[in-house]
CSV table of C-alpha atoms and ligand atoms in Angstrom, one decimal:
chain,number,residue,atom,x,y,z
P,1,UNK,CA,125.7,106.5,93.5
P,2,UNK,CA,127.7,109.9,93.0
P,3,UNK,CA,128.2,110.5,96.8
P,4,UNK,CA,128.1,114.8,96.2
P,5,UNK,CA,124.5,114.3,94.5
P,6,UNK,CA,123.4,113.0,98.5
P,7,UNK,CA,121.8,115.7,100.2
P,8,UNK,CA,120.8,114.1,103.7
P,9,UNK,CA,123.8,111.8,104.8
P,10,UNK,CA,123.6,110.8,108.1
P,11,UNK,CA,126.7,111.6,110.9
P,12,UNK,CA,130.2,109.5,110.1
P,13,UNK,CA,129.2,108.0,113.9
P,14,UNK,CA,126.0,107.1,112.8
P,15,UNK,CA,126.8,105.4,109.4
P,16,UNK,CA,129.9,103.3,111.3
P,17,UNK,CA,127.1,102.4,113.7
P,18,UNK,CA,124.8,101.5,111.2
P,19,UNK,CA,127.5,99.0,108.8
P,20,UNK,CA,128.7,97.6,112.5
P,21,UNK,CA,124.8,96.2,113.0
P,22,UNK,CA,125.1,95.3,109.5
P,23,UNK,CA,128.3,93.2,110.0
P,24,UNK,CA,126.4,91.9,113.4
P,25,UNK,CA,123.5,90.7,111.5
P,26,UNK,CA,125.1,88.8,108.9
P,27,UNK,CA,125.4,91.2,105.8
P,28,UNK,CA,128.3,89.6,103.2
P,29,UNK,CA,131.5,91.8,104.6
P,30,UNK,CA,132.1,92.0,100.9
P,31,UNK,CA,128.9,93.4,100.0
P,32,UNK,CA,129.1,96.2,102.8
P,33,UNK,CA,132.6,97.1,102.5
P,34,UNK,CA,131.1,98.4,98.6
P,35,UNK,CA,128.5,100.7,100.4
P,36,UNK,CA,130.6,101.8,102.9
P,37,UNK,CA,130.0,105.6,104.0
P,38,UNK,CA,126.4,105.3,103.2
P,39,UNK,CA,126.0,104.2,99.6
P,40,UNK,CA,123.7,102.0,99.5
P,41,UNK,CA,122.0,102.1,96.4
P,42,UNK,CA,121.7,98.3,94.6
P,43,UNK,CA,120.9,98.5,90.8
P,44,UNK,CA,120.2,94.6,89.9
P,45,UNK,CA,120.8,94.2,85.6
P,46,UNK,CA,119.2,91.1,84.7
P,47,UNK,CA,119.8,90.7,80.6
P,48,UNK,CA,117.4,88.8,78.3
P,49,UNK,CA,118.2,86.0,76.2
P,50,UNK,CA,117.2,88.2,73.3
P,51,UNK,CA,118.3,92.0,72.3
P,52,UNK,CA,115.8,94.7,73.0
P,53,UNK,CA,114.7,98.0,75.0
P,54,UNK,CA,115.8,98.5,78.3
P,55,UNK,CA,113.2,98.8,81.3
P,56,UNK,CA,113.5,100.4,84.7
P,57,UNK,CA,111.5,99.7,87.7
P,58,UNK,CA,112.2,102.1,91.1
P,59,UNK,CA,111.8,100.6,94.3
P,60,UNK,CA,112.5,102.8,97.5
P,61,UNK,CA,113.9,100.8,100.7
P,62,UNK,CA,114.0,103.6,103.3
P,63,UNK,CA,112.9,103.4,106.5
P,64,UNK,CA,111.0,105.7,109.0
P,65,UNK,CA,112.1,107.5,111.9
P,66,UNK,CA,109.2,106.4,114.3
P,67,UNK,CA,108.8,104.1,117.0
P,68,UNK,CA,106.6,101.1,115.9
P,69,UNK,CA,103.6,100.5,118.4
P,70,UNK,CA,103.5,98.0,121.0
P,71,UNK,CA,99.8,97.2,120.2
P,72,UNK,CA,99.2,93.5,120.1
P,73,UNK,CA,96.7,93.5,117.4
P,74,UNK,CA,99.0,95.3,115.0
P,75,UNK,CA,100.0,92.8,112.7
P,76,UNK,CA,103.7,92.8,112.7
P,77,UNK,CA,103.6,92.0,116.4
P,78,UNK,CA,101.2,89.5,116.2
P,79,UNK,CA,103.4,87.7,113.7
P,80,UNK,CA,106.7,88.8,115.0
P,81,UNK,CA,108.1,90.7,112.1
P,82,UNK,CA,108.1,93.8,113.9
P,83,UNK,CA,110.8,96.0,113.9
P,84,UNK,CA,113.8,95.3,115.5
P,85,UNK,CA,115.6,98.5,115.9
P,86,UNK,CA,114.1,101.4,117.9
P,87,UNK,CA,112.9,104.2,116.9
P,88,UNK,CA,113.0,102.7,113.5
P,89,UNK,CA,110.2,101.3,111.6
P,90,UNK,CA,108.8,100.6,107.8
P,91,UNK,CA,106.1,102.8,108.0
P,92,UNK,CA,105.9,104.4,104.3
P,93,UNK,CA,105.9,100.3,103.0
P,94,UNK,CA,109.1,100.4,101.4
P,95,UNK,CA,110.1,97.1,102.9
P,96,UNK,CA,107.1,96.1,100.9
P,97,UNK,CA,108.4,97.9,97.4
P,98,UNK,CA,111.7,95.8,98.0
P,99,UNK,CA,110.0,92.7,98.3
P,100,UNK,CA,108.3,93.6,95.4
P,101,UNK,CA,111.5,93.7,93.4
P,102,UNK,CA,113.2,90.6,94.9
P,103,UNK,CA,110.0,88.8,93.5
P,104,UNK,CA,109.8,89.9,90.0
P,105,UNK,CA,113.8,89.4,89.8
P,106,UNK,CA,113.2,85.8,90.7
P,107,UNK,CA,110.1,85.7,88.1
P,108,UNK,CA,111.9,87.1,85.2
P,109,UNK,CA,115.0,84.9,86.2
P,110,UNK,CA,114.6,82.5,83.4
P,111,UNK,CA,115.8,85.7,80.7
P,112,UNK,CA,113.2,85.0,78.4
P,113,UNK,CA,112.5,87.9,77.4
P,114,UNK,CA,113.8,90.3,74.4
P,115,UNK,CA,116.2,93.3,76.0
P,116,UNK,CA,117.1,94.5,79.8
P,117,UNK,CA,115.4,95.0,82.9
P,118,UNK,CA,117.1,97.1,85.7
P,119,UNK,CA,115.6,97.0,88.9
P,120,UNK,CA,116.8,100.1,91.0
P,121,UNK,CA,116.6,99.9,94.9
P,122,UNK,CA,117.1,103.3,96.1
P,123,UNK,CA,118.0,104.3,99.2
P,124,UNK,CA,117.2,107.8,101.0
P,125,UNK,CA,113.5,108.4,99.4
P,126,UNK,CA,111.9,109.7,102.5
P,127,UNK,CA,112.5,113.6,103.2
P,128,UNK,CA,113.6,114.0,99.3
P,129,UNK,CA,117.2,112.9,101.0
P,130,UNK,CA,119.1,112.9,97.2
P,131,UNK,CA,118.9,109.0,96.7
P,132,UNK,CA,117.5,109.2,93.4
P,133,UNK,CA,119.4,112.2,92.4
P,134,UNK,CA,122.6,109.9,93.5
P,135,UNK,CA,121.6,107.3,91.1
P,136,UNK,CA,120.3,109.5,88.2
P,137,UNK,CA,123.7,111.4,88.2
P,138,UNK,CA,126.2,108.3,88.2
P,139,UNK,CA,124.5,107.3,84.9
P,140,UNK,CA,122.8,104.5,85.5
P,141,UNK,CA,119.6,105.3,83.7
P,142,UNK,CA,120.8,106.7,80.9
P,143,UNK,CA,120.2,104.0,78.6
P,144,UNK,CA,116.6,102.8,79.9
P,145,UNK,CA,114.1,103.5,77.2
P,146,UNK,CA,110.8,102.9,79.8
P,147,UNK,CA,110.8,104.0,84.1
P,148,UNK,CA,108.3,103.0,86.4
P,149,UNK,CA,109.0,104.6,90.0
P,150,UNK,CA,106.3,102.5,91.7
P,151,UNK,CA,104.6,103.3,95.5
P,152,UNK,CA,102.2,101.5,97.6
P,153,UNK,CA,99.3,104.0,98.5
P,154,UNK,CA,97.4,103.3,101.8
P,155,UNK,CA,94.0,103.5,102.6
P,156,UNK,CA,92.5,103.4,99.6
P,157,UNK,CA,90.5,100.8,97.1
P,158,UNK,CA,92.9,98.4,95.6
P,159,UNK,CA,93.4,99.9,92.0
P,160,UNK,CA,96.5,102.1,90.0
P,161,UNK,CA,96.8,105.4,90.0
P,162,UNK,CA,99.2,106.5,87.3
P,163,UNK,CA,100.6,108.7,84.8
P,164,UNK,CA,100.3,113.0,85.9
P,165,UNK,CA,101.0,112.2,89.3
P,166,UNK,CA,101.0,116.1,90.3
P,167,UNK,CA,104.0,115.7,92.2
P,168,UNK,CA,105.2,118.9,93.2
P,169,UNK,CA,108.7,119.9,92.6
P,170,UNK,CA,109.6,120.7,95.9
P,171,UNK,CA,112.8,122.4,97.9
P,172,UNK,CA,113.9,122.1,101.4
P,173,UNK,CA,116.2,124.9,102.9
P,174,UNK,CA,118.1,125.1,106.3
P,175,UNK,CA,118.7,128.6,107.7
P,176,UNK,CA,121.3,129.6,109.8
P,177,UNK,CA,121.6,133.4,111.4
P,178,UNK,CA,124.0,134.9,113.3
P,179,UNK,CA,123.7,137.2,115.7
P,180,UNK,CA,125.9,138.3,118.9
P,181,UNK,CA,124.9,137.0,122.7
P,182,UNK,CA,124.2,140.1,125.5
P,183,UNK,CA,122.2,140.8,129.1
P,184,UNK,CA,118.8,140.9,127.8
P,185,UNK,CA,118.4,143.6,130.7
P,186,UNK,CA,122.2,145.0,130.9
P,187,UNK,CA,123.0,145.5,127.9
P,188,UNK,CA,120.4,144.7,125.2
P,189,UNK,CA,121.7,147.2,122.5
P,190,UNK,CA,124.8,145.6,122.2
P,191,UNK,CA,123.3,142.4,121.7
P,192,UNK,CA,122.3,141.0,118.1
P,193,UNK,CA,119.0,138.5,118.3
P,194,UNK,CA,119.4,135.9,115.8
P,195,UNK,CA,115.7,134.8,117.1
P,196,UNK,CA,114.3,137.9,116.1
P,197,UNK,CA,115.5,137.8,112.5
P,198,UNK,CA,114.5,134.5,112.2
P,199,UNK,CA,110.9,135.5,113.1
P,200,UNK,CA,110.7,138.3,110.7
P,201,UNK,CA,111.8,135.7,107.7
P,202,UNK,CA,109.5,133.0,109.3
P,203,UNK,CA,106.2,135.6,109.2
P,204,UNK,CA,107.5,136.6,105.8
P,205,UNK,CA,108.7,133.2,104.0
P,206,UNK,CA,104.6,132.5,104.8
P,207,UNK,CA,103.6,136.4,103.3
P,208,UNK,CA,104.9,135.0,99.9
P,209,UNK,CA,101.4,135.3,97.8
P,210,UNK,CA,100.1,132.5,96.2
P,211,UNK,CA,100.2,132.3,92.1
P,212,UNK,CA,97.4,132.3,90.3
P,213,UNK,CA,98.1,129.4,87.8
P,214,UNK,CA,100.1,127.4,89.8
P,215,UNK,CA,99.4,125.6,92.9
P,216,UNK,CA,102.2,126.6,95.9
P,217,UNK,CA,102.9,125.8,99.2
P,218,UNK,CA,105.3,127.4,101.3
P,219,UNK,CA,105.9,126.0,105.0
P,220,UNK,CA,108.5,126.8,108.3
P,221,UNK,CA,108.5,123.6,109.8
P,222,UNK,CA,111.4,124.3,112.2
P,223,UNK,CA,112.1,127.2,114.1
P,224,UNK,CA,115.2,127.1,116.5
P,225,UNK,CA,117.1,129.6,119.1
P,226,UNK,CA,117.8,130.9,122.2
P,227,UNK,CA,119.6,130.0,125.6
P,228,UNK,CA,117.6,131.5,128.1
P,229,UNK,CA,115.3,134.2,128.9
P,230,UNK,CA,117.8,137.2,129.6
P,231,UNK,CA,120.4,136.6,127.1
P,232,UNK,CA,119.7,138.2,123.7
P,233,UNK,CA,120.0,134.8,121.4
P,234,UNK,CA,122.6,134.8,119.3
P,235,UNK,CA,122.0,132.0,116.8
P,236,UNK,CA,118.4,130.3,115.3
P,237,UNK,CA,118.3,128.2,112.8
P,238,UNK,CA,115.3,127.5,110.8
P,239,UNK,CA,113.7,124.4,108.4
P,240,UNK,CA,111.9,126.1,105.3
P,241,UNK,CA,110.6,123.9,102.4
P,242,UNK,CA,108.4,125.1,99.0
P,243,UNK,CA,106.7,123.7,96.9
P,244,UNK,CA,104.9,124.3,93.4
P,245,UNK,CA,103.3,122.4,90.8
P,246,UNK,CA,106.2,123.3,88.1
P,247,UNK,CA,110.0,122.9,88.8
P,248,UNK,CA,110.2,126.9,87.2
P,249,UNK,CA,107.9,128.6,89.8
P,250,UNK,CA,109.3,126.2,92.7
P,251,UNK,CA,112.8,127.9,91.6
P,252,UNK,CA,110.9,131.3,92.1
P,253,UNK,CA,109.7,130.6,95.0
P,254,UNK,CA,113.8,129.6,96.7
P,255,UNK,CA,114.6,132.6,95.1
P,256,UNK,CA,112.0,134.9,97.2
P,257,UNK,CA,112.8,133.0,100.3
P,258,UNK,CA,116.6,133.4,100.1
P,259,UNK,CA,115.9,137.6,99.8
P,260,UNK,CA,113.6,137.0,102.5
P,261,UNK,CA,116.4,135.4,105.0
P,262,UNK,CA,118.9,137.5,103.4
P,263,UNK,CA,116.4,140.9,103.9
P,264,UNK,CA,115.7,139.7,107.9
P,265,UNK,CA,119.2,139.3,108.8
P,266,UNK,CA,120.4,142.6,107.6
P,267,UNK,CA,117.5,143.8,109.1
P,268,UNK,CA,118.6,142.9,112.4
P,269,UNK,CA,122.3,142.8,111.7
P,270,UNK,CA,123.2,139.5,111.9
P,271,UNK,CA,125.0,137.4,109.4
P,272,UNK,CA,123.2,134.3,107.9
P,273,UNK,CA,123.7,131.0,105.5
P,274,UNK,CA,121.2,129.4,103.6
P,275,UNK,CA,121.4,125.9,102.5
P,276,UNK,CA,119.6,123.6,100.1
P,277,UNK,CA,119.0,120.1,102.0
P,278,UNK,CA,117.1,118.2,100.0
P,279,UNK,CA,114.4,118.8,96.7
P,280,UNK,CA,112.8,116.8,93.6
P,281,UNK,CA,111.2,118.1,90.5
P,282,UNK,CA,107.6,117.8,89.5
P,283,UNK,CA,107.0,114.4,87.8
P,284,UNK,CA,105.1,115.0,84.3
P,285,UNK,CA,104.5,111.2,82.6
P,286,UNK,CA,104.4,110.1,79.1
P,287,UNK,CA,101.6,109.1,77.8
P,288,UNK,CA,103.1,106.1,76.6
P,289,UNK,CA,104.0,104.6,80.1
P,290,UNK,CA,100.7,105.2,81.2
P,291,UNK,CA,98.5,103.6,78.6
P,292,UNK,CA,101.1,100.7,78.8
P,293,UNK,CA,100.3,100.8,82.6
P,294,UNK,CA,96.8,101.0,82.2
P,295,UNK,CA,96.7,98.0,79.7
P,296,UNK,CA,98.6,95.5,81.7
P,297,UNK,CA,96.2,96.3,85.0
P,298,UNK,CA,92.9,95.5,82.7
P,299,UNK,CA,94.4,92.4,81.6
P,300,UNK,CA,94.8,91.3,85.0
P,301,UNK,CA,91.2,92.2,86.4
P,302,UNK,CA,92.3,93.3,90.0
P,303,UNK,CA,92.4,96.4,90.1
P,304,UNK,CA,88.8,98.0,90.9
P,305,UNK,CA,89.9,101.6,89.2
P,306,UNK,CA,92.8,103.0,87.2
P,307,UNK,CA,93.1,106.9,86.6
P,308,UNK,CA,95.8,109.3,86.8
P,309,UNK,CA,96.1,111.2,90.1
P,310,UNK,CA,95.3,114.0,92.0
P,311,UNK,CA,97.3,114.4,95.2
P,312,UNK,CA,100.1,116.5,95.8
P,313,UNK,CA,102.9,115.4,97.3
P,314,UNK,CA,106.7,115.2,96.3
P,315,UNK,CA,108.9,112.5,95.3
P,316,UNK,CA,112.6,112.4,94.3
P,317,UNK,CA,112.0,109.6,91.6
P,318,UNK,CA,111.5,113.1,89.7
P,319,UNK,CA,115.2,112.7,89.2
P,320,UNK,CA,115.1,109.7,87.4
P,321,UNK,CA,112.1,109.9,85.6
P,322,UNK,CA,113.3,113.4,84.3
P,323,UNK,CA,116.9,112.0,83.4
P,324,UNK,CA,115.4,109.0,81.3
P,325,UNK,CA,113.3,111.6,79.7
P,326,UNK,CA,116.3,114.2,78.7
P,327,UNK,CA,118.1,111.2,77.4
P,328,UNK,CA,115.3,110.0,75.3
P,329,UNK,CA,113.0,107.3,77.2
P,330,UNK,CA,109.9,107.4,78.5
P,331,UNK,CA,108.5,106.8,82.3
P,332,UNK,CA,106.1,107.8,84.5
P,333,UNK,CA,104.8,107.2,88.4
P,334,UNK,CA,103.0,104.6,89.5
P,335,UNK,CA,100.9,104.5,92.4
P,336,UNK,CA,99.0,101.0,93.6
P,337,UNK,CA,95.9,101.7,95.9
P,338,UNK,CA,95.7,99.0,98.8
P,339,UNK,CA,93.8,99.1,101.9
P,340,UNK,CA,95.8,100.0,104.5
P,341,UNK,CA,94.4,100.7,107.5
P,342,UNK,CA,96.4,103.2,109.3
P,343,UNK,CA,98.6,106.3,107.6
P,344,UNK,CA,101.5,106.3,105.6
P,345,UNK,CA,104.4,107.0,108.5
P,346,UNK,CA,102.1,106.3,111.5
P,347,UNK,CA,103.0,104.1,114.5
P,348,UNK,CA,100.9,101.2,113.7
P,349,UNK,CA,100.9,101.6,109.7
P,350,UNK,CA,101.0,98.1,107.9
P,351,UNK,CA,100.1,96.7,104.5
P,352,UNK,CA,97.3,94.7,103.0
P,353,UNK,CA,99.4,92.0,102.3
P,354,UNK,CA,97.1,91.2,99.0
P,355,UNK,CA,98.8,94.1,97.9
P,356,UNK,CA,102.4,92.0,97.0
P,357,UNK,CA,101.1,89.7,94.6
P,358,UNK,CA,99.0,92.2,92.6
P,359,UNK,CA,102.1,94.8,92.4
P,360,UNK,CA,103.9,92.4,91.2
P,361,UNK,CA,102.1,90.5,88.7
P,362,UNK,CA,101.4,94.7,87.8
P,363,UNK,CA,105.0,95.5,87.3
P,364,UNK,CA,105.5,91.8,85.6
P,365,UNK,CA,102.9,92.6,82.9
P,366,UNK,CA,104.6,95.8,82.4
P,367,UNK,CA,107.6,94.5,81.7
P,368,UNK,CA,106.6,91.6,79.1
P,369,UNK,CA,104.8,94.0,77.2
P,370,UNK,CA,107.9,96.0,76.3
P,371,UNK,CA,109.9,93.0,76.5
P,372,UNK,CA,107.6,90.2,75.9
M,401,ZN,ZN1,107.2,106.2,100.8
């Protein structure tokens, strides 16, 4: 990983906290002290016994910020695989996506087959935190001629969805403004309210029009400030993210919110920062990957539907599937429908367990057909 390309990296504290669990739960001390500081990306190269194309299959290993339930009848506490740390569950089936890879390792083992296959475990997926960025940056897809970045989807008929994904290139922001601390009642004017400039750019961030050939979105999700009700607040902070259905009008749409911030805090006099924390381009996939997709899910018979798909959402395996592309390959996203009861990052989500076989036999077909 290049460490810069990170946007998201958690508190020194909180990564020494994190490798000292680690160490306590029996990771290889040689293996951690390489990811030390929270690089934690694994890229496993397995080589055929034959020359060939190089193929690259994504698997996310993130986990969620939310406290698994303590319902009996969820699955994972009826068979005791729940999670063991607080606060911190699988609840976007990544733990699933890295079984998934372990298995077709182990299948493909044997190097009978004609070329490479890299199987890319990324960390920091979840909040477009820069993990694929990371990986795309340091190089290591640069020679892969085919990418599948590959998801679980819940709660729907087992089948593959696949190709167009109409990802959304996407853009998260933290804003910071400035202002100057007074009596709200003694001496108001010579106060500066950070909250009230952080308003202003919150009412206007969500005045930015919609375009008419491109799907937007534009959200405040966080909205911070103040100390008490009679000081003037002098510092807010707010979460902003966009997103559009092309990487080009998502960049239009930073631009308009930066003037916005910029606009509110002079407008009020304070002084403000805005920073980029995290964004992915839109995913466009080649027709190639998808008809070879498509092709290796009719041969196995499993999979009730296969179509390309139709709902937005954002994913940072943009960053690989776009550097692939600019260095010549092909790839697309791949999205594997499995009936999962409860939503993606709820407290009782699990997986239809039928799910891991079928990926993986998926991904396996995939694989022998360019490589076979
Ligand atoms: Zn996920």
């Amino acid at each position: 990983m290049v460490p810069e390309a990170r946007y998201t990296v958690p508190a020194d504290e909180q990564l020494d906290a994190a490798y000292a669990r680690a160490l306590a739960d029996g990771a290889r001390p040689d293996v951690l002290e390489r990811m030390k500081g929270g690089v934690t990306a694994v890229v496993g190269i397995l080589k055929g016994s034959m020359p060939g194309p190089t193929v690259a299959f994504r698997f996310d290993m993130d986990a969620v910020p939310v406290q698994e339930t303590d319902d009996p009848k969820h699955l994972p506490n009826m068979n005791n695989f729940r999670s063991h740390y607080p606060g911190v569950m699988h609840s976007c089936a990544h733990d699933a996506h890295t079984a998934i890879g372990l298995t077709l390792a182990s299948k493909m083992a044997d190097r009978n087959f004609a070329g490479v296959l890299k199987l890319i475990f990324q960390p920091a997926e979840e909040g477009v935190g820069g993990g694929a960025r990371s990986i795309a940056e340091k190089g290591l897809v640069d020679d892969v001629s085919m990418i599948y970045c590959c998801h679980l989807t819940a709660g729907v008929e087992p089948g593959i969805i696949v190709g167009n994904m109409n990802y959304l290139a996407t853009t998260k922001m933290e804003a910071v403004f400035h202002g100057k601390a007074a009596h709200a009642a003694g001496s108001p004017e010579k106060g500066r309210n950070a909250l009230l400039g952080a308003a202003s750019a919150l009412l206007n961030i969500h005045a930015i029009p919609p375009y008419s050939k491109n799907e937007t979105r534009v959200n405040v999700g966080i909205l911070q400030g103040g100390t008490a009700s009679n000081v003037v607040p002098d510092k807010a902070r707010m979460v902003i993210e966009t997103r559009a259905v092309t990487t080009k009008v998502n960049e239009e749409l930073v631009e308009r919110v930066k003037a916005i911030v910029k606009g509110s805090a002079e407008m009020h006099q304070l002084g403000h920062e805005i920073k980029i924390i995290g964004s992915a381009g839109s995913i466009i996939g080649d027709e190639k990957a998808v008809e070879i997709a498509f092709d290796a899910a009719k041969s196995l018979g499993y999979h009730t539907y296969i179509k390309e798909y139709d709902a937005p959402g954002s994913e940072d395996a943009s960053f690989l599937i776009q550097r692939v592309q600019e260095c010549g390959g092909k790839g697309t996203y791949l999205a594997v429908g499995s009936r999962i009861p409860n939503p993606h990052h709820s407290a009782n989500f699990d997986i239809d367990e039928v799910a891991l076989p079928r990926l993986t036999d998926l991904l396996w077909q995939v694989a022998m057909k360019i490589l076979g």
